[in-house]
Structures are given as C-alpha cells and as structure tokens.
XYZ file of C-alpha atoms in Angstrom:
674
model
C 4.405 -5.444 -201.205
C 1.947 -5.155 -198.281
C 3.330 -8.357 -196.732
C 6.880 -7.032 -196.912
C 5.902 -3.743 -195.245
C 4.162 -5.576 -192.403
C 7.182 -7.825 -191.803
C 9.469 -4.774 -191.690
C 7.211 -2.979 -189.173
C 7.026 -6.025 -186.867
C 10.769 -6.731 -186.947
C 12.328 -3.276 -186.800
C 12.273 -2.914 -182.980
C 14.097 -6.176 -182.273
C 16.631 -5.591 -185.030
C 18.231 -2.608 -183.273
C 18.953 -4.656 -180.153
C 20.322 -7.552 -182.232
C 22.681 -5.216 -184.079
C 24.062 -3.861 -180.792
C 24.648 -7.355 -179.343
C 26.164 -8.695 -182.570
C 28.557 -5.740 -182.633
C 29.770 -6.534 -179.114
C 30.270 -10.195 -180.050
C 32.006 -9.205 -183.262
C 34.436 -6.980 -181.373
C 35.247 -9.838 -179.016
C 35.767 -12.279 -181.907
C 38.046 -9.799 -183.675
C 40.049 -9.305 -180.473
C 40.621 -13.068 -180.212
C 41.597 -13.300 -183.903
C 44.083 -10.431 -183.502
C 45.656 -12.202 -180.516
C 45.861 -15.403 -182.577
C 47.772 -13.501 -185.282
C 50.300 -12.205 -182.740
C 53.425 -14.299 -183.375
C 54.825 -13.283 -179.978
C 52.285 -15.661 -178.423
C 52.987 -19.387 -178.344
C 51.281 -21.692 -180.842
C 49.119 -23.154 -178.081
C 48.013 -19.727 -176.870
C 47.208 -18.629 -180.433
C 45.171 -21.802 -180.990
C 43.262 -21.185 -177.743
C 42.324 -17.701 -178.951
C 41.034 -19.174 -182.206
C 38.998 -21.750 -180.262
C 37.467 -18.922 -178.192
C 36.624 -16.960 -181.347
C 35.042 -20.093 -182.806
C 32.977 -20.539 -179.627
C 31.492 -17.029 -179.932
C 30.946 -16.993 -183.704
C 28.265 -19.691 -183.452
C 26.030 -17.273 -181.508
C 25.945 -14.782 -184.391
C 22.982 -14.798 -186.728
C 23.414 -16.603 -190.046
C 24.508 -13.973 -192.549
C 27.427 -12.959 -194.776
C 29.176 -11.208 -191.904
C 29.229 -14.446 -189.901
C 30.720 -16.286 -192.890
C 33.505 -13.710 -193.195
C 34.367 -14.281 -189.530
C 34.473 -18.065 -190.110
C 36.903 -17.519 -192.988
C 39.107 -15.292 -190.805
C 39.244 -17.955 -188.104
C 40.083 -20.622 -190.709
C 43.040 -18.541 -191.954
C 44.320 -18.455 -188.361
C 44.248 -22.253 -188.182
C 45.964 -22.474 -191.578
C 48.754 -20.198 -190.322
C 49.263 -22.615 -187.399
C 49.351 -25.557 -189.865
C 46.187 -26.935 -188.249
C 44.798 -27.996 -191.603
C 41.953 -30.153 -190.256
C 40.393 -27.250 -188.365
C 40.990 -25.093 -191.466
C 39.004 -27.599 -193.534
C 36.209 -27.948 -190.949
C 35.725 -24.191 -190.700
C 35.491 -23.781 -194.476
C 33.060 -26.686 -194.779
C 30.853 -24.901 -192.217
C 31.242 -21.652 -194.177
C 30.253 -23.424 -197.415
C 27.191 -25.010 -195.829
C 26.071 -21.694 -194.330
C 26.743 -19.800 -197.592
C 24.583 -22.260 -199.516
C 21.786 -22.047 -196.920
C 21.529 -18.245 -197.293
C 22.317 -18.306 -201.045
C 25.433 -16.103 -200.713
C 27.118 -16.736 -204.090
C 30.313 -14.808 -203.355
C 31.022 -16.680 -200.124
C 30.065 -19.997 -201.732
C 32.804 -19.359 -204.300
C 35.315 -18.316 -201.639
C 34.598 -21.396 -199.526
C 35.037 -23.679 -202.532
C 38.353 -21.973 -203.313
C 39.659 -22.328 -199.744
C 38.685 -26.021 -199.679
C 40.500 -26.488 -202.983
C 43.667 -25.235 -201.262
C 43.216 -27.829 -198.496
C 42.879 -30.771 -200.916
C 45.627 -29.594 -203.318
C 48.514 -31.547 -201.702
C 46.528 -34.763 -201.144
C 43.720 -35.205 -203.726
C 44.208 -33.472 -207.047
C 40.783 -34.324 -208.478
C 38.900 -33.207 -205.336
C 40.963 -30.019 -205.251
C 40.249 -29.344 -208.931
C 36.516 -29.946 -208.398
C 36.391 -27.289 -205.670
C 38.412 -24.790 -207.697
C 36.212 -25.380 -210.748
C 33.016 -24.851 -208.732
C 34.457 -21.564 -207.458
C 35.581 -20.510 -210.952
C 32.095 -21.012 -212.410
C 30.516 -18.826 -209.746
C 33.128 -16.082 -210.175
C 32.563 -16.153 -213.948
C 28.842 -15.555 -213.445
C 29.424 -12.849 -210.811
C 31.788 -10.926 -213.099
C 28.859 -10.423 -215.497
C 26.779 -8.688 -212.841
C 26.906 -5.030 -211.940
C 28.682 -5.481 -208.585
C 32.235 -5.004 -207.329
C 33.877 -6.305 -210.493
C 37.443 -5.509 -209.419
C 37.198 -7.548 -206.221
C 35.445 -10.411 -208.037
C 38.080 -10.374 -210.776
C 40.864 -10.541 -208.167
C 39.362 -13.578 -206.404
C 38.578 -15.151 -209.799
C 42.199 -14.749 -210.856
C 43.477 -16.556 -207.741
C 41.228 -19.544 -208.403
C 42.259 -19.636 -212.083
C 45.992 -19.725 -211.275
C 45.345 -22.507 -208.742
C 43.570 -24.510 -211.456
C 46.388 -23.819 -213.910
C 49.014 -25.115 -211.475
C 47.016 -28.325 -210.937
C 46.811 -28.829 -214.696
C 50.566 -28.300 -214.919
C 51.124 -31.060 -212.358
C 49.157 -33.483 -214.540
C 51.224 -32.344 -217.591
C 48.222 -30.798 -219.309
C 50.477 -27.944 -220.381
C 48.442 -26.325 -223.137
C 45.286 -26.058 -221.037
C 47.285 -24.850 -218.059
C 48.751 -22.110 -220.254
C 45.298 -21.086 -221.495
C 43.879 -20.789 -217.953
C 46.988 -18.910 -216.756
C 46.377 -16.302 -219.467
C 42.749 -16.001 -218.268
C 44.090 -15.450 -214.739
C 46.354 -12.644 -216.014
C 43.365 -10.971 -217.674
C 41.367 -11.183 -214.399
C 44.207 -9.696 -212.351
C 44.634 -6.846 -214.832
C 40.883 -6.174 -214.660
C 41.148 -6.036 -210.860
C 44.021 -3.513 -211.150
C 45.915 -5.549 -208.544
C 49.209 -6.861 -209.932
C 50.331 -8.793 -206.832
C 49.783 -12.231 -208.434
C 50.931 -11.400 -211.962
C 54.513 -12.439 -211.191
C 53.218 -15.882 -210.145
C 51.236 -16.144 -213.388
C 54.244 -15.297 -215.560
C 56.443 -17.662 -213.542
C 53.943 -20.422 -214.332
C 53.914 -19.464 -218.024
C 57.724 -19.651 -218.035
C 57.687 -23.122 -216.481
C 55.068 -24.321 -218.983
C 57.049 -22.911 -221.914
C 60.160 -24.805 -220.714
C 58.221 -28.088 -220.519
C 56.914 -27.461 -224.058
C 60.521 -26.674 -225.175
C 59.733 -23.054 -226.083
C 62.915 -21.944 -224.361
C 63.015 -18.328 -225.567
C 59.457 -17.794 -224.315
C 60.386 -19.447 -221.023
C 63.218 -16.960 -220.394
C 61.082 -13.994 -221.486
C 58.217 -14.958 -219.136
C 60.589 -15.341 -216.174
C 62.093 -11.891 -216.812
C 58.602 -10.423 -217.104
C 57.714 -11.954 -213.734
C 60.595 -9.982 -212.196
C 59.327 -6.748 -213.763
C 55.934 -7.076 -212.066
C 57.560 -7.365 -208.641
C 60.028 -4.508 -209.057
C 59.936 -2.099 -206.141
C 57.841 -4.463 -203.982
C 58.687 -6.604 -200.968
C 58.642 -9.660 -203.227
C 61.272 -8.392 -205.664
C 64.262 -10.257 -204.152
C 62.257 -13.451 -203.744
C 61.026 -13.279 -207.334
C 64.535 -12.609 -208.657
C 65.926 -15.712 -206.929
C 62.999 -17.780 -208.264
C 63.209 -16.493 -211.828
C 67.026 -16.583 -212.041
C 66.971 -20.188 -210.815
C 64.279 -21.062 -213.388
C 66.209 -19.343 -216.203
C 69.344 -21.256 -215.173
C 67.313 -24.479 -215.433
C 66.068 -23.462 -218.916
C 69.653 -22.981 -220.122
C 70.689 -26.245 -218.434
C 67.971 -28.028 -220.464
C 69.476 -26.473 -223.612
C 72.989 -27.529 -222.456
C 74.039 -23.874 -222.449
C 75.913 -24.393 -219.188
C 77.775 -21.076 -219.130
C 74.526 -19.083 -219.230
C 72.968 -21.473 -216.708
C 75.834 -20.846 -214.248
C 75.546 -17.100 -214.835
C 71.915 -17.059 -213.674
C 72.474 -19.460 -210.776
C 75.271 -17.154 -209.556
C 72.979 -14.116 -209.994
C 70.459 -15.762 -207.697
C 73.207 -16.707 -205.207
C 74.371 -13.084 -205.021
C 71.433 -12.240 -202.710
C 73.316 -13.564 -199.692
C 71.388 -11.700 -196.989
C 68.041 -12.913 -198.336
C 69.247 -16.506 -198.796
C 70.683 -16.634 -195.266
C 67.076 -16.309 -194.063
C 65.808 -18.779 -196.690
C 68.117 -21.820 -196.349
C 65.859 -24.146 -198.349
C 66.105 -21.918 -201.428
C 69.851 -21.422 -200.824
C 70.451 -25.204 -200.739
C 68.527 -25.672 -204.004
C 70.652 -23.044 -205.769
C 73.924 -24.569 -204.475
C 72.839 -28.016 -205.633
C 71.786 -26.691 -209.077
C 75.065 -24.795 -209.504
C 77.068 -27.864 -208.507
C 75.129 -30.052 -210.954
C 75.561 -27.696 -213.906
C 79.306 -27.506 -213.086
C 79.384 -31.295 -213.114
C 77.540 -31.495 -216.453
C 79.892 -28.923 -218.005
C 82.990 -30.853 -216.797
C 83.845 -27.925 -214.525
C 85.186 -29.437 -211.286
C 84.924 -26.127 -209.392
C 83.284 -26.813 -206.012
C 82.550 -30.444 -206.851
C 81.481 -32.335 -204.736
C 81.667 -29.656 -202.002
C 78.623 -27.804 -203.362
C 76.581 -31.012 -203.175
C 77.642 -31.722 -199.600
C 77.082 -28.108 -198.487
C 73.546 -28.203 -199.939
C 72.957 -31.573 -198.252
C 74.218 -30.232 -194.907
C 71.795 -27.286 -195.086
C 68.892 -29.547 -196.026
C 69.655 -31.877 -193.122
C 69.740 -28.913 -190.718
C 66.250 -27.747 -191.758
C 64.866 -31.272 -192.282
C 64.322 -30.696 -196.017
C 64.053 -34.424 -196.748
C 62.316 -33.854 -200.076
C 65.154 -31.651 -201.348
C 67.853 -34.156 -200.330
C 66.579 -36.630 -202.967
C 68.072 -34.537 -205.772
C 71.314 -34.127 -203.768
C 71.808 -37.879 -203.471
C 71.022 -38.374 -207.169
C 73.631 -35.791 -208.183
C 76.214 -37.342 -205.835
C 75.438 -40.760 -207.318
C 76.080 -39.470 -210.844
C 79.256 -37.704 -209.705
C 80.756 -40.786 -208.039
C 79.865 -42.907 -211.082
C 81.754 -40.427 -213.288
C 84.954 -40.818 -211.201
C 84.639 -44.606 -211.062
C 83.548 -44.928 -207.424
C 80.661 -47.317 -208.095
C 80.073 -48.231 -204.452
C 79.407 -44.623 -203.385
C 77.386 -44.080 -206.559
C 75.106 -46.992 -205.607
C 74.894 -45.936 -201.921
C 73.746 -42.419 -202.846
C 71.391 -43.724 -205.507
C 69.735 -46.057 -202.984
C 69.418 -43.213 -200.467
C 67.513 -41.127 -202.999
C 65.321 -44.136 -203.836
C 64.504 -44.879 -200.185
C 63.528 -41.275 -199.420
C 61.397 -41.053 -202.571
C 59.609 -44.286 -201.597
C 59.023 -43.026 -198.054
C 57.634 -39.680 -199.228
C 55.737 -41.233 -202.175
C 57.410 -38.821 -204.576
C 56.984 -40.796 -207.794
C 58.757 -38.340 -210.093
C 61.880 -38.424 -207.890
C 61.602 -42.205 -207.511
C 61.548 -42.504 -211.308
C 64.820 -40.537 -211.548
C 66.325 -42.702 -208.764
C 65.557 -45.907 -210.691
C 67.052 -44.376 -213.841
C 70.279 -43.379 -212.091
C 70.556 -46.734 -210.262
C 70.120 -48.618 -213.543
C 73.064 -46.608 -214.946
C 75.435 -46.780 -211.937
C 74.863 -50.420 -210.946
C 77.882 -52.537 -211.917
C 75.861 -55.730 -211.618
C 73.921 -56.289 -214.832
C 71.063 -58.062 -213.014
C 70.705 -55.164 -210.595
C 70.803 -52.680 -213.457
C 68.106 -54.651 -215.318
C 65.956 -54.796 -212.163
C 66.101 -51.004 -211.767
C 65.454 -50.454 -215.476
C 62.294 -52.578 -215.263
C 61.193 -50.792 -212.102
C 61.732 -47.525 -213.980
C 59.537 -48.678 -216.877
C 56.744 -49.917 -214.592
C 56.723 -46.717 -212.550
C 56.863 -44.555 -215.682
C 53.827 -46.381 -217.124
C 52.028 -46.004 -213.781
C 52.765 -42.273 -213.602
C 51.591 -41.727 -217.158
C 48.390 -43.684 -216.444
C 47.795 -41.671 -213.279
C 48.343 -38.396 -215.116
C 45.976 -39.528 -217.859
C 43.385 -40.524 -215.258
C 43.735 -37.141 -213.545
C 43.302 -35.315 -216.853
C 40.223 -37.442 -217.579
C 38.845 -36.719 -214.099
C 39.379 -33.001 -214.593
C 37.548 -33.122 -217.926
C 34.755 -35.222 -216.414
C 34.405 -32.792 -213.502
C 33.906 -29.903 -215.909
C 31.451 -31.868 -218.044
C 29.391 -33.136 -215.102
C 29.326 -29.742 -213.427
C 28.089 -28.048 -216.601
C 25.529 -30.810 -217.154
C 24.193 -30.441 -213.605
C 23.964 -26.677 -214.079
C 21.898 -27.140 -217.257
C 19.609 -29.640 -215.537
C 19.126 -27.293 -212.603
C 18.248 -24.473 -214.975
C 15.627 -26.641 -216.676
C 14.128 -27.706 -213.356
C 14.072 -24.086 -212.288
C 12.066 -23.086 -215.348
C 9.599 -25.953 -214.897
C 8.987 -25.054 -211.258
C 8.529 -21.303 -211.722
C 4.725 -21.471 -212.031
C 4.456 -23.810 -209.043
C 6.706 -21.554 -206.968
C 4.664 -18.459 -207.836
C 1.455 -20.232 -206.776
C 2.983 -21.422 -203.522
C 4.354 -17.960 -202.810
C 0.908 -16.442 -203.360
C -0.756 -18.833 -200.948
C 2.058 -18.376 -198.473
C 1.705 -14.605 -198.682
C -2.016 -14.809 -197.900
C -1.411 -17.156 -194.989
C 1.432 -14.990 -193.721
C -0.735 -11.871 -193.926
C -3.472 -13.530 -191.867
C -0.942 -14.816 -189.365
C 0.733 -11.399 -189.021
C -2.616 -9.705 -188.387
C -3.439 -12.322 -185.737
C -0.026 -12.019 -184.113
C -0.251 -8.238 -184.163
C -3.538 -8.372 -182.282
C -2.059 -10.772 -179.737
C 1.043 -8.609 -179.402
C -1.090 -5.536 -178.767
C -2.885 -7.352 -175.952
C 0.399 -8.534 -174.458
C 1.894 -5.055 -174.719
C -1.160 -3.515 -173.038
C -0.943 -6.013 -170.189
C 2.817 -5.507 -169.849
C 2.388 -1.734 -169.849
C -0.287 -1.926 -167.111
C 1.921 -4.236 -165.060
C 4.907 -1.969 -165.543
C 2.963 1.106 -164.431
C 1.805 -0.761 -161.314
C 5.362 -1.859 -160.535
C 6.671 1.668 -160.983
C 3.969 3.078 -158.691
C 4.797 0.499 -155.996
C 8.467 1.316 -156.223
C 7.850 5.055 -156.167
C 5.977 4.494 -152.877
C 8.934 2.472 -151.622
C 11.353 5.253 -152.489
C 9.074 7.899 -150.952
C 8.881 5.868 -147.761
C 12.693 5.618 -147.688
C 12.987 9.360 -148.238
C 10.482 10.076 -145.430
C 12.406 7.828 -143.061
C 15.585 9.662 -143.971
C 13.844 13.031 -143.513
C 12.516 11.945 -140.086
C 15.975 10.822 -139.007
C 17.445 14.183 -140.016
C 14.654 16.092 -138.135
C 15.354 14.038 -135.018
C 19.075 14.834 -135.322
C 18.223 18.527 -135.619
C 15.977 18.362 -132.528
C 18.699 16.641 -130.497
C 21.228 19.259 -131.679
C 18.997 22.100 -130.537
C 18.247 20.361 -127.240
C 21.932 19.876 -126.487
C 22.828 23.412 -127.519
C 19.962 25.319 -125.924
C 19.296 23.052 -122.912
C 22.207 21.048 -121.627
C 24.871 23.480 -122.829
C 22.994 26.433 -121.306
C 22.710 24.758 -117.915
C 26.408 23.810 -117.926
C 27.264 27.407 -118.790
C 25.172 28.581 -115.820
C 26.952 26.204 -113.435
C 30.325 27.391 -114.671
C 29.367 31.076 -114.154
C 28.236 30.286 -110.622
C 31.525 28.624 -109.817
C 33.374 31.640 -111.255
C 31.309 33.909 -108.969
C 32.151 31.818 -105.903
C 35.850 31.997 -106.736
C 35.708 35.756 -106.965
C 33.967 36.097 -103.549
C 35.515 33.358 -101.456
C 39.024 32.772 -100.291
C 38.602 29.470 -98.482
C 41.478 27.436 -99.915
C 39.284 25.594 -102.551
C 39.768 28.085 -105.389
C 42.286 25.921 -107.197
C 39.991 22.888 -107.048
C 37.027 24.896 -108.337
C 39.200 26.234 -111.197
C 39.995 22.692 -112.166
C 36.273 21.805 -112.339
C 35.575 24.997 -114.275
C 38.149 23.943 -116.897
C 36.549 20.508 -117.091
C 33.141 22.124 -117.636
C 34.595 24.215 -120.476
C 35.931 21.049 -122.071
C 32.521 19.365 -121.744
C 30.821 22.435 -123.261
C 33.199 22.347 -126.200
C 32.558 18.638 -126.821
C 28.770 19.066 -126.591
C 28.974 22.030 -128.993
C 30.858 19.858 -131.548
C 28.311 17.027 -131.198
C 25.462 19.507 -131.579
C 27.082 20.956 -134.715
C 27.578 17.493 -136.251
C 23.981 16.503 -135.506
C 22.702 19.727 -137.021
C 24.614 19.123 -140.285
C 22.959 16.995 -142.962
C 25.233 13.921 -142.959
C 23.582 11.970 -145.726
C 23.418 13.217 -149.323
C 20.031 13.340 -150.952
C 20.818 10.452 -153.291
C 21.747 8.016 -150.506
C 18.094 7.005 -150.069
C 18.042 5.389 -153.514
C 21.380 3.599 -153.076
C 20.280 2.498 -149.588
C 17.156 0.978 -151.121
C 19.265 -0.788 -153.772
C 21.797 -2.105 -151.266
C 19.020 -3.158 -148.909
C 17.390 -5.133 -151.748
C 20.674 -6.889 -152.592
C 21.568 -7.583 -148.974
C 18.158 -8.966 -148.028
C 17.856 -11.241 -151.062
C 21.439 -12.538 -150.813
C 21.063 -13.206 -147.086
C 17.862 -15.211 -147.684
C 19.542 -17.235 -150.469
C 22.868 -17.590 -148.600
C 24.975 -16.020 -151.367
C 27.974 -13.735 -150.860
C 27.760 -10.374 -152.621
C 29.888 -7.331 -153.399
C 28.239 -4.002 -154.285
C 29.950 -0.850 -155.576
C 28.395 2.497 -156.497
C 30.345 5.123 -158.439
C 30.251 8.355 -156.407
C 30.278 10.363 -159.653
C 26.660 9.303 -160.307
C 24.280 12.067 -159.186
C 21.207 9.934 -158.442
C 19.282 12.999 -157.225
C 19.110 14.319 -160.794
C 18.366 10.961 -162.454
C 14.665 10.771 -163.294
C 12.451 8.381 -161.341
C 11.620 6.237 -164.362
C 15.251 5.287 -164.898
C 15.741 4.614 -161.171
C 12.722 2.327 -161.182
C 13.926 0.508 -164.292
C 17.415 -0.032 -162.839
C 15.866 -1.320 -159.594
C 13.568 -3.770 -161.421
C 16.371 -4.954 -163.751
C 18.518 -5.666 -160.707
C 15.655 -7.437 -158.943
C 14.860 -9.596 -162.013
C 18.539 -10.508 -162.547
C 18.976 -11.542 -158.908
C 15.868 -13.738 -159.086
C 17.274 -15.438 -162.219
C 20.563 -16.096 -160.411
C 18.834 -17.549 -157.348
C 16.588 -19.786 -159.465
C 18.957 -21.055 -162.138
C 22.638 -20.198 -161.630
C 23.676 -22.210 -158.529
C 26.096 -19.349 -157.846
C 28.142 -18.728 -154.720
C 29.212 -15.135 -155.340
C 27.661 -12.091 -156.993
C 29.347 -8.818 -157.951
C 27.193 -5.776 -158.715
C 28.422 -2.324 -159.679
C 27.139 1.023 -160.949
C 29.773 2.920 -163.003
C 29.693 6.322 -164.668
C 31.570 6.378 -168.004
C 31.247 8.929 -170.822
C 27.805 10.260 -169.782
C 26.455 6.732 -169.369
C 25.439 4.715 -166.313
C 26.694 1.154 -166.625
C 25.158 -1.596 -164.446
C 27.123 -4.871 -164.341
C 25.816 -8.027 -162.646
C 28.325 -10.899 -162.561
C 27.850 -14.361 -161.013
C 30.055 -17.453 -160.840
C 27.251 -19.922 -161.517
C 26.801 -22.709 -164.058
C 26.041 -20.326 -166.934
C 24.282 -21.297 -170.148
C 24.776 -21.360 -173.924
C 23.090 -18.129 -174.905
C 22.348 -19.307 -178.440
C 20.527 -22.410 -177.180
C 18.395 -20.883 -174.410
C 15.011 -19.459 -175.304
C 14.526 -16.082 -173.629
C 11.960 -16.161 -170.829
C 9.715 -13.325 -169.759
C 12.377 -12.166 -167.274
C 15.076 -11.578 -169.895
C 12.484 -10.045 -172.227
C 11.430 -7.636 -169.473
C 15.047 -6.629 -168.861
C 15.558 -6.053 -172.595
C 12.315 -4.046 -172.763
C 13.276 -1.812 -169.818
C 16.720 -1.124 -171.275
C 15.129 -0.285 -174.632
C 12.782 2.200 -172.923
C 15.864 3.995 -171.545
C 17.520 4.000 -175.044
C 20.221 1.770 -173.625
C 22.039 -1.429 -174.576
C 21.969 -4.772 -172.739
C 24.242 -7.746 -173.258
C 23.943 -11.276 -171.843
C 27.272 -13.139 -171.987
C 27.511 -16.719 -170.748
C 28.844 -20.182 -171.466
C 28.393 -23.521 -169.697
C 30.260 -23.567 -166.355
C 31.634 -20.072 -167.001
C 29.169 -17.876 -165.077
C 26.938 -15.166 -166.498
C 27.424 -11.432 -167.014
C 24.548 -8.988 -167.524
C 25.828 -5.622 -168.797
C 23.478 -2.645 -169.087
C 24.581 0.728 -170.477
C 22.142 3.675 -170.361
C 22.778 7.285 -171.448
C 21.910 9.944 -168.879
C-alpha cells in the first residue's frame, strides 16, 4: 500500500499535463474521423483524413481510450472498402489490448478480425469469433455493464451461427442463434433480433421444418415494425417465405409472397440488386408452375438489372433459369449456351454451390450423351469435394473449440503453479521500487531546488531588464515634456513678442510697408500655431504604459532573428492589458519565448517564424509557429528546454501543446488564464 501511495504522489503532477495534451490530440483525431465519415467528400479525401487520424493516434498513451480510437479509424477504412487497412488497424488494437490486459477490447478486436476473414477463410474467421465469444461469456458473469457486454456477445454469436450455417452444421447453428437471441434480449436492444429470426427461418427451411421457417420469418418482421429497417426486412422475409413455399411446390403461395415483396416499388428502385433477385424468383416459380406469365421477360429484365449494377454473382441463377426454360421449349442450343454461361461465371468467381447447379443443369439439357455424362461426372466430383470441404470445416470448427478450451485449462494450471513465485517476485520488486523511489525523490528535490534558484535568478535579471526599459521610456517622456515647455514658454513667447512689436509699428507708421508687415505678422501667427501643436503633442504621453514590455519582447525577437538570419512576423493583441498582468507571468512568457526561439535556431532549420499574443475568453494565448523540419513528438525525448517551458506554463496554471511531424514544422501553443 505504501508503494502505491508513493507512486501516486510522484506521478500526479505530470498526469494533469498529459491529460490536457491527450484531450487536444483526441479532439483533432475525432475531427479527422468526422471528416472521413462525411460522404460529401471524395473517397480519396476521406482516406487522407483517416491517414491523418492514424498518424496522430500513435502519439497517445497506451490505454483503452487509444484502442477505441483505433477501432473508430478501422470502421472508417471498412466503410471505404479498404479492408487491408481495416485488418491492420484491428491487429494493432488486438496487440495493444493484450499488452494492457483489456479484456473487453481484446474481445472486440477478435470480433472485428473475424468479420475481415469471414469472406475468405472460414476457419480463421470462426477462430476469431470463438475467441471473442469466450471472453464475452466470462465478462457477462462479472458485475460490470452487462447490457453492453450482452449486446456485443450477441453480435459475435450470430456471426458464429451464420458461419456454421454455411458449413451446413444446421443444428449447432440453430442452438447458437438461440443463445444470440437470449443475449440481445438481456441487452434490451432488439436491433439484431430480426437477423436472428431470419437465420432461424433459413435453418428451419434447410431442415425441412417449413411451418417453423415461415413463422420465424414473420417474427423477424415483427421485431422491425416501426423502424427504419421494416421495409428491408419485409422484402427479405417475404422473399424467404416465397422460397419456402417454392420448396414445398406450393407455387401459388410462393408467388403471393414474391409479389408482396415486389409491391415496395420505391424501396426496390433504390435497391436494384434485391429487385432483380425478386424478379428472377418470381419468373422461376411461374416457370415451375407452368404459368407462362412474364416468361422469359422476367428473366431478361432481372439479367439486365444485374448487368447494369455488375451483379455477376446474381446472374449465375439467371442463366440457369434461362437454360431450364429453353430446354422446356425444345431450344437445346440456347439452353446449353445459358448453362455454359452460368458455369463459366461460377468457375471464375469460385462459387462451388452455383457451379454444382450449373453442372446439374448442363447434364440435363445437353443433347449429346457424352457431354451429358461429362457434366454428370463433374457434378459428382464437385459434390464430393464440397461435402469433404464442409466436413473439414466442421471438424476445424470443433478442433478450434477443443484446442482453445484446452489452452485455457493449461493456462489456468500454469497460473496456479506460478502464484507463489509471482508473490515472491512482487515482494522483492516492491522493496526495490521503494528504495528506488526514495532515491529518485531525493534527487528530484535537489534538481527542483537548483531549478528554483536558477528560475529566481532569471526572473530577477529580467525584472532589471524591464525596469531599465521602463526608465528609458520615462526619460524619453521627460525629455519630450522639457522640449514642449521650452517651445511653449521660450520660442513661442519670443515669437509673440516680435509679432506685437510689428503690430505696434503698423499702428504708428504710415510708410507704405504696412501691407508687407501684415503679411509677416500672419506668417508669425501660423508659425505660433504650428509650434503650439508640436508642444501639445510632445507634452502628451504618446506611449501606453504597457508598450515597454512589448518593446522588450519585440526587441528580443528582432535581435535574435537578425543574428540567425530568419524572417519573423510578430503580432500583439491590443486587448491585452500588460500593465495589469503580474510580473511573474510576464517573465515566464518572456523566458518561454526565448527558450522556444533558441530551440528553433538550434534544431529546426526554419526560414520563417510567426509569433502572436492573443486574448480569448480571459486567457492569453502565445503561439510560436515555424516552418522547419519538425520532429515526431512521440519519438523525441524532452530536453531541459521543453521541460522548462512545461514547468513555467504549469506555474501559471496554463496548458502547453507541442505539435509537430517530420518536415511539417512545429507549433508551440501556450494558453494561460489571466
């Protein structure tokens, strides 16, 4: 307990500054992510924003907040269909989550990686989902946010169930889907329940429980009633119910539900892929029921739509249905042409289920017995291969679960065996750490004492500098006052006397020069007026009391930049009343500026510097910007200069931020309350 208290005391000062800087970085990351979500921006622009967010996130400290930001960035890449970056980001999130033992984010990262592998490697995808599911199961037993855990657990369970369905492990898929429903109900979030019941309906159809299949599809619609998904779910469920009735050869009911789905014309006009599927299904059930309505027009209309949206996968079924249709009317050549088209596309896309159907149809429509036999054999070989692959996948899934559980048990045993050793090591470490902390505390006290003495000396030197500047300013104003009095009382008085004398001469003499003397008298009046104005201006204090400080600042910048041959721009907000800012803050601002300039001259290789004081919301903001080579802030160890700047800002209860990247310049931002 003593060790923990000492660590807290040593670290609490630095933690406040870290929180402030992390918040600024977080705001910038969030701004980039928001821009990446803006669909008005081009794909390239949105990707650039994500890259910028990724560049900043690495400077954050390793914690759960950083992992959440990585996940957000990965979702942005997923939305842009940049699946490789999506995978890389989630692999980084998983690695970081494991390193800090963040169970919740470990589970999330596994789940997101499972989504990446789902279309390409079923066993790898299942392994990731299963790892996530185990963690969620253990977290649900703890006294934490059970609703949120249950919601995330449910999503992973339905993903696992859909993978099991693809490998035709229907009973296990049904069992896990029911578990997912229970998790979603526990979370009190029903958004995914329609997907669960849709999956149950599909499973029931495959297991020939047709009444259950229809009931589950109708229940899926009920869960989406009154939501944005209602129309989508109705078209999905009505199509699935039509397919159930088609499997039962109840073609009238099948057509009824296909037509129900097709009645949502406005929705389907924006979803052409779904519209084409419904047209093709309706055409096929008409064909099977010997109803020639819309045949083959429905097939060709569906094919036209699929061609327009490049739905190559969907066109396989179209060509198969056209092949069967042309065979039924005795046009064997077109039947074979369409059958071969479906086969070629299935081969190209490696869609084995569709390829199997293509071989079956070609074996039936081929007029040549050798060709028919060739396709029948190809059908048998592919069917055996698919069944073997499905069996292998089911075995892999079972092995994954067994191995994962076995590893967990072994880890638990190792953990128990190492408990005594860990306790002993922790005890020794605690003693060593206590001794080290005491030593470091003594060293820190010495360093702080030295720094404090140095700071007091620097402040005294600068106070003398400011006093000298103020005395120079005061002397200049006294000299102006003396000159004003001299002009007014001396020169102006003598001119006035000359003018009165000339007036007297004009009154006494009548020698023909009166007009000339009047002209000179007027000129003297004009000169008196001008001297009086100059005297008044000199007698007025022309420089505000706070100019001395700004003069000292500008003089510092000008002198240093001239020596180092760097262009500069300096701006001071006139709303800042430097006269009423205490000397300590003035000194600190001056030293921060001096230290920052020295860093630029030594390290930045800059050509231009911009410096400004701004007054915003009762705070003085100092910004120092250069166009130098910059640095990666997360890879540069802070020197004494940056530490001094941070220390001075902390003394003023302010916030400092150092923002830089390679070849992107450096910005030092200081914000101090008045």
